[in-house]
Short mmCIF file of C-alpha atoms in Angstrom, two decimals:
data_model
loop_
_atom_site.label_atom_id
_atom_site.label_comp_id
_atom_site.label_asym_id
_atom_site.label_seq_id
_atom_site.Cartn_x
_atom_site.Cartn_y
_atom_site.Cartn_z
CA MET N 1 -0.32 3.87 3.72
CA ALA N 2 1.64 5.40 0.88
CA HIS N 3 -1.46 7.46 -0.19
CA LEU N 4 -1.38 9.61 3.08
CA PRO N 5 1.97 11.38 2.09
CA ALA N 6 1.07 11.10 -1.70
CA PHE N 7 -2.04 13.20 -1.06
CA GLN N 8 -0.72 15.46 1.06
CA ASP N 9 2.36 16.06 -1.36
CA LEU N 10 0.00 16.51 -4.37
CA LEU N 11 -2.37 18.62 -2.92
CA THR N 12 0.19 20.89 -1.20
CA GLU N 13 2.12 21.08 -4.49
CA GLU N 14 -1.20 22.33 -6.34
CA GLU N 15 -2.41 24.42 -3.44
CA ILE N 16 -5.73 22.68 -3.35
CA SER N 17 -5.65 21.15 0.25
CA GLU N 18 -8.44 23.29 1.61
CA GLU N 19 -10.64 23.39 -1.50
CA VAL N 20 -10.95 19.61 -1.38
CA CYS N 21 -11.36 19.36 2.36
CA PHE N 22 -8.00 17.33 3.01
CA LYS N 23 -7.19 16.30 6.51
CA LEU N 24 -4.60 13.82 8.10
CA GLY N 25 -5.56 12.24 11.20
CA GLU N 26 -6.46 8.88 13.02
CA THR N 27 -9.27 6.58 12.31
CA PHE N 28 -10.39 3.46 13.90
CA ASP N 29 -11.97 -0.04 13.57
CA ALA N 30 -14.45 -0.54 16.44
CA ALA N 31 -15.20 -3.99 17.68
CA MET N 32 -18.85 -4.24 18.39
CA SER N 33 -19.08 -7.92 19.43
CA GLU N 34 -16.47 -10.21 20.80
CA GLU N 35 -16.11 -12.11 17.37
CA ALA N 36 -15.17 -8.73 15.91
CA TRP N 37 -12.75 -8.03 18.64
CA VAL N 38 -11.08 -11.47 18.33
CA ARG N 39 -10.66 -10.80 14.58
CA LEU N 40 -9.33 -7.17 15.04
CA LYS N 41 -6.74 -8.04 17.63
CA GLY N 42 -5.55 -11.00 15.64
CA ALA N 43 -5.14 -8.80 12.50
CA TYR N 44 -3.18 -6.32 14.51
CA GLU N 45 -0.96 -9.04 15.97
CA ALA N 46 -0.40 -10.64 12.59
CA MET N 47 0.69 -7.31 11.23
CA LYS N 48 3.32 -6.72 13.99
CA LYS N 49 4.37 -10.25 13.35
CA ASP N 50 4.83 -9.76 9.49
CA HIS N 51 6.43 -6.39 9.81
CA GLY N 52 8.32 -6.11 13.27
CA GLU N 53 7.73 -3.85 16.22
CA ASP N 54 9.78 -1.35 14.94
CA ASP N 55 8.04 -0.88 11.75
CA GLU N 56 7.00 2.58 10.67
CA VAL N 57 3.19 1.50 10.01
CA VAL N 58 3.09 -0.75 13.02
CA ARG N 59 4.28 2.19 15.36
CA ALA N 60 1.66 4.29 13.91
CA CYS N 61 -1.08 1.80 15.16
CA ARG N 62 -2.23 0.99 18.37
CA LEU N 63 -5.02 -0.92 20.41
CA ILE N 64 -7.36 0.37 22.69
CA GLU N 65 -8.54 -2.47 24.81
CA ASP N 66 -9.91 -0.70 27.76
CA THR N 67 -13.82 -0.55 26.92
CA GLU N 68 -14.50 2.80 28.49
CA ALA N 69 -11.53 4.47 26.63
CA ALA N 70 -12.56 2.56 23.48
CA GLU N 71 -16.05 4.09 23.72
CA GLU N 72 -14.75 7.64 24.46
CA PHE N 73 -12.30 7.77 21.44
CA THR N 74 -14.57 6.14 19.00
CA GLN N 75 -17.81 7.68 20.08
CA MET N 76 -19.48 4.33 19.51
CA LYS N 77 -21.92 2.93 21.90
CA ALA N 78 -21.08 -0.49 23.29
CA CYS N 79 -17.61 -0.45 21.86
CA LEU N 80 -15.58 -3.52 23.19
CA GLY N 81 -12.23 -2.08 21.82
CA ALA N 82 -10.70 -0.51 18.83
CA VAL N 83 -7.67 -0.61 16.59
CA VAL N 84 -6.64 2.98 15.87
CA HIS N 85 -4.33 3.77 12.85
CA PRO N 86 -3.40 6.90 10.44
CA ALA N 87 -5.76 7.96 7.73
CA GLY N 88 -6.62 10.79 5.37
CA GLN N 89 -9.90 12.30 4.41
CA VAL N 90 -10.70 14.18 1.05
CA TRP N 91 -13.63 14.94 -1.09
CA PRO N 92 -13.37 12.88 -3.90
CA TYR N 93 -15.74 14.97 -6.17
CA LYS N 94 -14.12 18.15 -5.26
CA PHE N 95 -10.54 16.50 -5.77
CA VAL N 96 -11.07 15.32 -9.10
CA HIS N 97 -12.72 18.58 -10.43
CA ALA N 98 -9.81 20.66 -9.18
CA LEU N 99 -7.59 18.27 -10.94
CA LEU N 100 -9.43 18.59 -14.08
CA ARG N 101 -9.59 22.33 -13.75
CA LEU N 102 -5.85 22.71 -13.43
CA VAL N 103 -5.26 20.17 -16.56
CA LEU N 104 -7.94 22.10 -18.56
CA LYS N 105 -6.07 25.33 -17.79
CA SER N 106 -2.82 23.87 -19.36
CA GLY N 107 -4.60 23.36 -22.57
CA ASN N 108 -3.53 19.62 -22.76
CA LEU N 109 -6.92 18.08 -22.28
CA ASN N 110 -10.03 17.96 -24.18
CA LEU N 111 -12.85 16.54 -21.98
CA GLN N 112 -15.87 15.00 -23.54
CA ALA N 113 -18.40 14.57 -20.76
CA HIS N 114 -21.87 12.23 -21.64
CA THR N 115 -19.87 10.60 -24.56
CA PRO N 116 -19.88 6.80 -23.68
CA VAL N 117 -17.49 4.67 -26.02
CA GLU N 118 -19.02 2.10 -27.86
CA THR N 119 -15.88 0.30 -29.36
CA VAL N 120 -12.01 0.31 -29.11
CA SER N 121 -10.08 -0.87 -32.18
CA GLU N 122 -6.84 -2.46 -32.38
CA ARG N 123 -3.85 -0.40 -33.07
CA ASP N 124 -3.31 -0.12 -36.97
CA GLU N 125 -0.20 -0.02 -39.11
CA SER N 126 0.21 3.57 -38.64
CA GLY N 127 -0.04 3.38 -34.74
CA TRP N 128 -3.65 4.81 -34.37
CA ILE N 129 -6.42 3.36 -32.17
CA ILE N 130 -10.01 4.33 -33.01
CA VAL N 131 -12.21 5.16 -30.21
CA LYS N 132 -15.86 5.18 -31.49
CA THR N 133 -18.64 7.14 -29.88
CA ALA N 134 -22.03 8.22 -30.80
CA ARG N 135 -20.66 11.77 -31.27
CA GLY N 136 -17.92 10.67 -33.64
CA ASP N 137 -14.47 8.90 -33.68
CA VAL N 138 -11.41 9.58 -31.75
CA ARG N 139 -7.90 8.71 -32.95
CA ALA N 140 -5.50 7.89 -30.14
CA LYS N 141 -1.68 6.48 -29.82
CA SER N 142 -2.97 4.99 -26.38
CA VAL N 143 -6.25 4.24 -24.60
CA VAL N 144 -6.58 3.78 -20.76
CA HIS N 145 -9.81 1.90 -19.56
CA ALA N 146 -10.51 3.43 -16.23
CA THR N 147 -14.24 2.41 -16.02
CA ASN N 148 -13.88 0.20 -12.77
CA ARG N 149 -16.69 -2.22 -12.84
CA TRP N 150 -17.90 -1.26 -16.24
CA VAL N 151 -14.42 -2.22 -17.85
CA SER N 152 -15.82 -5.60 -19.44
CA HIS N 153 -18.19 -3.45 -21.71
CA LEU N 154 -15.13 -2.78 -24.00
CA LEU N 155 -12.82 -5.49 -22.61
CA PRO N 156 -14.69 -8.83 -22.76
CA GLU N 157 -11.69 -10.75 -21.09
CA PHE N 158 -12.79 -8.90 -18.01
CA GLY N 159 -16.06 -10.33 -17.98
CA ASN N 160 -15.39 -13.06 -15.23
CA LEU N 161 -12.83 -10.69 -13.34
CA ILE N 162 -14.92 -7.55 -12.40
CA PHE N 163 -18.19 -7.58 -11.17
CA GLY N 164 -20.78 -4.99 -9.89
CA SER N 165 -21.38 -4.79 -6.22
CA ARG N 166 -24.29 -2.58 -5.00
CA ALA N 167 -23.72 -0.67 -1.82
CA THR N 168 -25.45 2.33 0.09
CA LEU N 169 -24.75 5.34 2.19
CA ALA N 170 -26.49 8.41 3.55
CA SER N 171 -25.88 12.05 4.42
CA VAL N 172 -27.20 12.83 7.96
CA LYS N 173 -27.54 16.32 9.51
CA ALA N 174 -25.24 16.83 12.37
CA PRO N 175 -23.73 19.59 14.62
CA GLU N 176 -20.51 21.20 13.47
CA GLY N 177 -17.35 19.12 14.48
CA PHE N 178 -19.60 16.26 16.37
CA ILE N 179 -17.66 13.41 15.07
CA LYS N 180 -13.99 13.52 15.94
CA HIS N 181 -12.62 10.66 13.95
CA THR N 182 -13.50 8.64 10.97
CA GLY N 183 -14.15 5.10 11.75
CA ALA N 184 -15.72 1.94 11.11
CA GLN N 185 -17.84 -0.45 13.53
CA HIS N 186 -17.34 -4.15 13.16
CA TRP N 187 -19.79 -6.92 14.22
CA ASP N 188 -18.09 -9.91 12.20
CA SER N 189 -16.25 -10.39 9.01
CA LEU N 190 -19.25 -8.99 6.86
CA VAL N 191 -21.18 -6.67 9.16
CA ASN N 192 -20.04 -3.11 9.53
CA ASN N 193 -20.59 0.45 9.26
CA TYR N 194 -18.32 3.39 8.58
CA HIS N 195 -18.50 7.16 8.87
CA LEU N 196 -16.99 10.60 8.63
CA GLN N 197 -17.90 14.12 8.99
CA LEU N 198 -17.72 16.74 6.40
CA PRO N 199 -16.35 20.05 7.62
CA PRO N 200 -18.16 23.38 7.71
CA PRO N 201 -20.51 24.60 6.26
CA TYR N 202 -21.77 21.10 5.40
CA ASN N 203 -21.22 19.29 8.69
CA SER N 204 -23.29 16.53 7.69
CA ILE N 205 -22.32 12.82 8.72
CA ILE N 206 -21.65 10.43 5.57
CA VAL N 207 -22.53 6.79 6.90
CA GLY N 208 -22.28 3.79 4.88
CA GLY N 209 -22.30 0.02 5.14
CA ALA N 210 -25.47 -0.93 6.59
CA ARG N 211 -24.60 -4.49 6.48
CA ALA N 212 -26.54 -5.41 9.35
CA LEU N 213 -29.56 -4.64 7.00
CA LEU N 214 -28.08 -5.87 3.67
CA VAL N 215 -27.14 -9.41 4.90
CA HIS N 216 -30.66 -10.31 4.91
CA SER N 217 -30.92 -9.99 1.20
CA PRO N 218 -27.32 -10.45 -0.04
CA GLN N 219 -28.52 -11.35 -3.81
CA GLU N 220 -29.49 -7.61 -4.00
CA CYS N 221 -25.86 -6.66 -3.30
CA CYS N 222 -23.26 -8.74 -5.21
CA PRO N 223 -23.26 -9.42 -8.17
CA ASN N 224 -25.90 -6.78 -8.99
CA ASP N 225 -25.86 -3.73 -11.23
CA ASP N 226 -29.34 -2.16 -10.15
CA GLU N 227 -27.89 1.09 -9.43
CA ASP N 228 -31.33 2.96 -10.17
CA LYS N 229 -33.02 1.52 -7.11
CA GLN N 230 -32.94 2.13 -3.22
CA PHE N 231 -32.39 -0.70 -0.75
CA ASP N 232 -35.65 -1.51 1.12
CA GLY N 233 -35.34 0.13 4.63
CA ALA N 234 -31.92 1.76 4.06
CA PRO N 235 -32.93 5.44 4.76
CA GLU N 236 -34.79 4.47 7.88
CA PHE N 237 -31.61 2.19 8.89
CA PHE N 238 -29.32 5.37 8.55
CA GLN N 239 -31.55 7.65 10.34
CA SER N 240 -31.83 5.30 13.33
CA TRP N 241 -27.94 5.13 13.26
CA PRO N 242 -26.96 8.11 15.28
CA GLU N 243 -29.25 7.86 18.17
CA THR N 244 -28.82 4.11 18.50
CA ASP N 245 -25.00 3.90 17.73
CA VAL N 246 -23.40 7.37 18.59
CA VAL N 247 -22.52 8.50 22.05
CA GLY N 248 -24.05 11.62 23.17
CA TRP N 249 -26.03 12.34 19.91
CA PRO N 250 -28.18 15.42 20.48
CA GLY N 251 -30.16 15.21 17.45
CA THR N 252 -33.70 14.04 16.86
CA GLN N 253 -34.84 10.51 16.18
CA PRO N 254 -34.94 9.59 13.61
CA ALA N 255 -32.05 11.88 12.30
CA GLU N 256 -32.76 14.01 9.56
CA LEU N 257 -31.19 13.25 6.22
CA ALA N 258 -29.05 16.17 4.78
CA ARG N 259 -31.24 16.05 1.68
CA ASP N 260 -34.26 14.35 0.32
CA VAL N 261 -33.92 10.47 -0.01
CA ASP N 262 -33.55 10.45 -3.96
CA GLU N 263 -31.65 13.58 -4.16
CA GLY N 264 -28.51 12.65 -2.38
CA GLY N 265 -29.88 11.89 1.03
CA CYS N 266 -29.67 8.25 0.63
CA TRP N 267 -27.30 6.83 -2.10
CA SER N 268 -27.43 3.52 -3.69
CA GLY N 269 -25.07 2.74 -6.42
CA ILE N 270 -22.25 0.17 -7.85
CA GLU N 271 -18.97 -0.29 -6.63
CA SER N 272 -16.58 -2.87 -8.19
CA THR N 273 -15.64 -6.31 -7.12
CA SER N 274 -12.58 -7.91 -8.41
CA ILE N 275 -12.90 -11.92 -8.35
CA ASP N 276 -9.39 -11.95 -6.52
CA SER N 277 -9.80 -8.80 -4.47
CA PHE N 278 -7.24 -6.84 -6.03
CA PRO N 279 -7.47 -4.09 -8.82
CA PHE N 280 -5.99 -4.59 -12.47
CA VAL N 281 -3.46 -2.17 -13.25
CA GLY N 282 -1.01 -1.64 -16.34
CA ARG N 283 -0.70 -2.90 -19.79
CA ILE N 284 -3.54 -4.78 -21.24
CA PRO N 285 -2.12 -8.03 -22.68
CA LYS N 286 -2.48 -8.76 -26.49
CA ARG N 287 -3.87 -5.04 -26.79
CA ASP N 288 -1.18 -3.25 -28.13
CA GLY N 289 -1.24 0.57 -26.69
CA GLN N 290 -4.20 -0.03 -24.43
CA PHE N 291 -4.04 0.21 -20.62
CA VAL N 292 -6.31 -0.53 -17.66
CA ALA N 293 -6.86 0.65 -14.09
CA ALA N 294 -9.85 -1.06 -12.80
CA GLY N 295 -11.58 -3.32 -10.19
CA PHE N 296 -10.81 -1.53 -7.13
CA SER N 297 -13.15 -3.54 -5.10
CA GLY N 298 -14.39 -0.53 -2.83
CA HIS N 299 -10.93 0.63 -1.90
CA GLY N 300 -10.10 3.24 -4.64
CA MET N 301 -9.22 6.02 -2.05
CA PRO N 302 -6.03 4.27 -0.92
CA ARG N 303 -5.40 2.76 -4.36
CA ILE N 304 -6.29 4.65 -7.22
CA LEU N 305 -3.82 7.68 -7.04
CA LEU N 306 -0.69 5.56 -7.16
CA SER N 307 -2.01 3.18 -9.30
CA THR N 308 -2.55 5.67 -12.18
CA ALA N 309 0.91 7.13 -11.48
CA HIS N 310 2.26 3.63 -12.26
CA ILE N 311 0.45 3.78 -15.70
CA THR N 312 1.54 7.07 -16.94
CA PRO N 313 5.42 6.10 -17.28
CA LEU N 314 4.23 3.09 -19.29
CA ILE N 315 2.17 5.18 -21.56
CA LEU N 316 5.12 7.57 -22.00
CA GLU N 317 7.62 4.45 -22.79
CA ASP N 318 5.00 3.06 -25.30
CA LEU N 319 4.84 6.32 -27.28
CA GLY N 320 8.76 6.40 -27.23
CA ILE N 321 8.86 9.65 -25.18
CA LYS N 322 11.78 10.43 -22.99
CA PHE N 323 10.78 11.80 -19.65
CA THR N 324 11.89 12.24 -15.85
CA PRO N 325 9.35 11.35 -13.46
CA PRO N 326 8.39 14.19 -11.30
CA SER N 327 9.50 14.04 -7.66
CA LEU N 328 6.21 13.62 -6.17
CA ALA N 329 5.54 10.50 -8.32
CA ALA N 330 9.19 9.00 -8.14
CA ALA N 331 9.15 8.99 -4.20
CA TYR N 332 6.63 6.28 -3.79
CA PRO N 333 6.62 2.47 -3.86
CA PRO N 334 6.29 0.17 -6.92
CA LEU N 335 2.84 -1.04 -7.83
CA PRO N 336 2.03 -4.01 -5.57
CA LYS N 337 2.62 -7.20 -7.81
CA PRO N 338 -1.09 -8.64 -6.98
CA PHE N 339 -2.21 -5.48 -8.89
CA GLU N 340 -0.48 -6.19 -11.97
CA ALA N 341 -2.86 -7.12 -15.05
CA THR N 342 -0.61 -9.69 -16.37
CA ALA N 343 -1.44 -12.24 -18.93
CA ASP N 344 -1.17 -15.16 -16.62
CA ARG N 345 -3.18 -13.49 -13.91
CA ILE N 346 -6.12 -12.63 -16.27
CA SER N 347 -5.93 -15.82 -17.92
CA SER N 348 -6.01 -17.96 -14.89
CA LEU N 349 -8.81 -16.06 -13.26
CA GLN N 350 -11.06 -16.55 -16.31
CA THR N 351 -11.55 -20.12 -15.41
CA VAL N 352 -12.53 -19.32 -11.75
CA ASP N 353 -16.15 -20.40 -10.96
CA SER N 354 -17.21 -17.05 -9.97
CA ALA N 355 -20.85 -18.25 -9.56
CA ALA N 356 -19.63 -20.64 -6.73
CA ILE N 357 -17.82 -17.92 -5.24
CA PHE N 358 -20.88 -15.69 -5.09
CA ASP N 359 -22.94 -18.34 -3.95
CA LYS N 360 -20.58 -18.98 -0.92
CA LYS N 361 -20.84 -15.24 -0.19
CA VAL N 362 -24.58 -15.46 -0.10
CA LYS N 363 -24.58 -18.31 2.23
CA ASP N 364 -22.10 -16.43 4.28
CA CYS N 365 -24.35 -13.39 4.51
CA LEU N 366 -27.34 -15.37 5.45
CA GLU N 367 -25.35 -17.07 8.23
CA SER N 368 -24.45 -13.51 9.51
CA ALA N 369 -28.28 -12.51 9.07
CA LYS N 370 -29.05 -15.14 11.97
CA LYS N 371 -26.85 -13.58 14.60
CA PRO N 372 -28.16 -11.25 17.20
CA PHE N 373 -26.87 -7.89 15.92
CA CYS N 374 -28.53 -8.39 12.62
CA ASN N 375 -31.99 -8.65 14.09
CA ASN N 376 -34.42 -6.27 15.44
CA ILE N 377 -32.68 -3.29 13.76
CA ALA N 378 -34.49 -0.31 12.37
CA GLY N 379 -35.25 -0.25 8.67
CA ARG N 380 -35.04 -3.84 8.41
CA PRO N 381 -37.89 -5.18 6.02
CA ARG N 382 -40.14 -7.53 8.05
CA SER N 383 -40.87 -10.86 6.63
#
């Protein structure tokens, strides 16, 4: 929740809010089955019990229990109810490039694209770390590993901690302003879709999830690093989604993708999955001068900005540089303890039977695949 004002403050300060399509508003989690409604209401009641009725976050959330009202608010057909809560929307690619442009203008950043790092040395007696690349070596006083799923390429101790998770989404053409709120549909704890609409002049709906399709072949999802392949049936699934799921959809059936399938119309790629669901942020134990921010498990938007704000003071302290935290960073909460990359956490997780965890996920997915809402759907390959 702290990321909502954090983004607003940062983007206002840098005067890039409009450029990165930033918007604050409300989002929803819509229950598309009785099973999902019991789960969502239970989570809402648990939050109230944990934080109290007067908590700021609790007061910002609400239930829509009337099915007609829920369908009208969410624009989702056959929605039984919804939990509504605050949310923000920003275009990540535009956001990152805007920040890069600002820092490059300051003259304090040397950006080397398409330059994979091959090895990172230990800190030598002179305080230097050697970062080896195919284009030459770089000497650094500190190194941050921010490669998410791929962090174990250089840090083998994360090999049993962070895995690849293959996911998919699509960009579907839509009338301007057709979708009123970002949101997610839930059928059970695994099966969901989520969506938002881009502002003019783009207007397309970004819709992802497609779990009703993917649970039929869970081994293709996680752990899986095949980022150069489409999921069979995914484009057809997404093209059928507006007509089957969205109230008042005026478009054609099937819907038209905003681009060709393999040119951004339907994306398939790799997110990270952390073995305990939390990212690893902070100093890397036993690696002097090295830091990590990785394993965000598909929740980068509400985690990365303030996680990396936590790392900067650690680096400055490590270098012996005196500093005063900028007001934008000083105002926000400390890093949540489950995110800390402590030696005890990393050591204990290295012995976890990750194969057993993923085997259970596969079995859970196949159980979901038997449920009515995961059958007779457009785009699902026929056996």
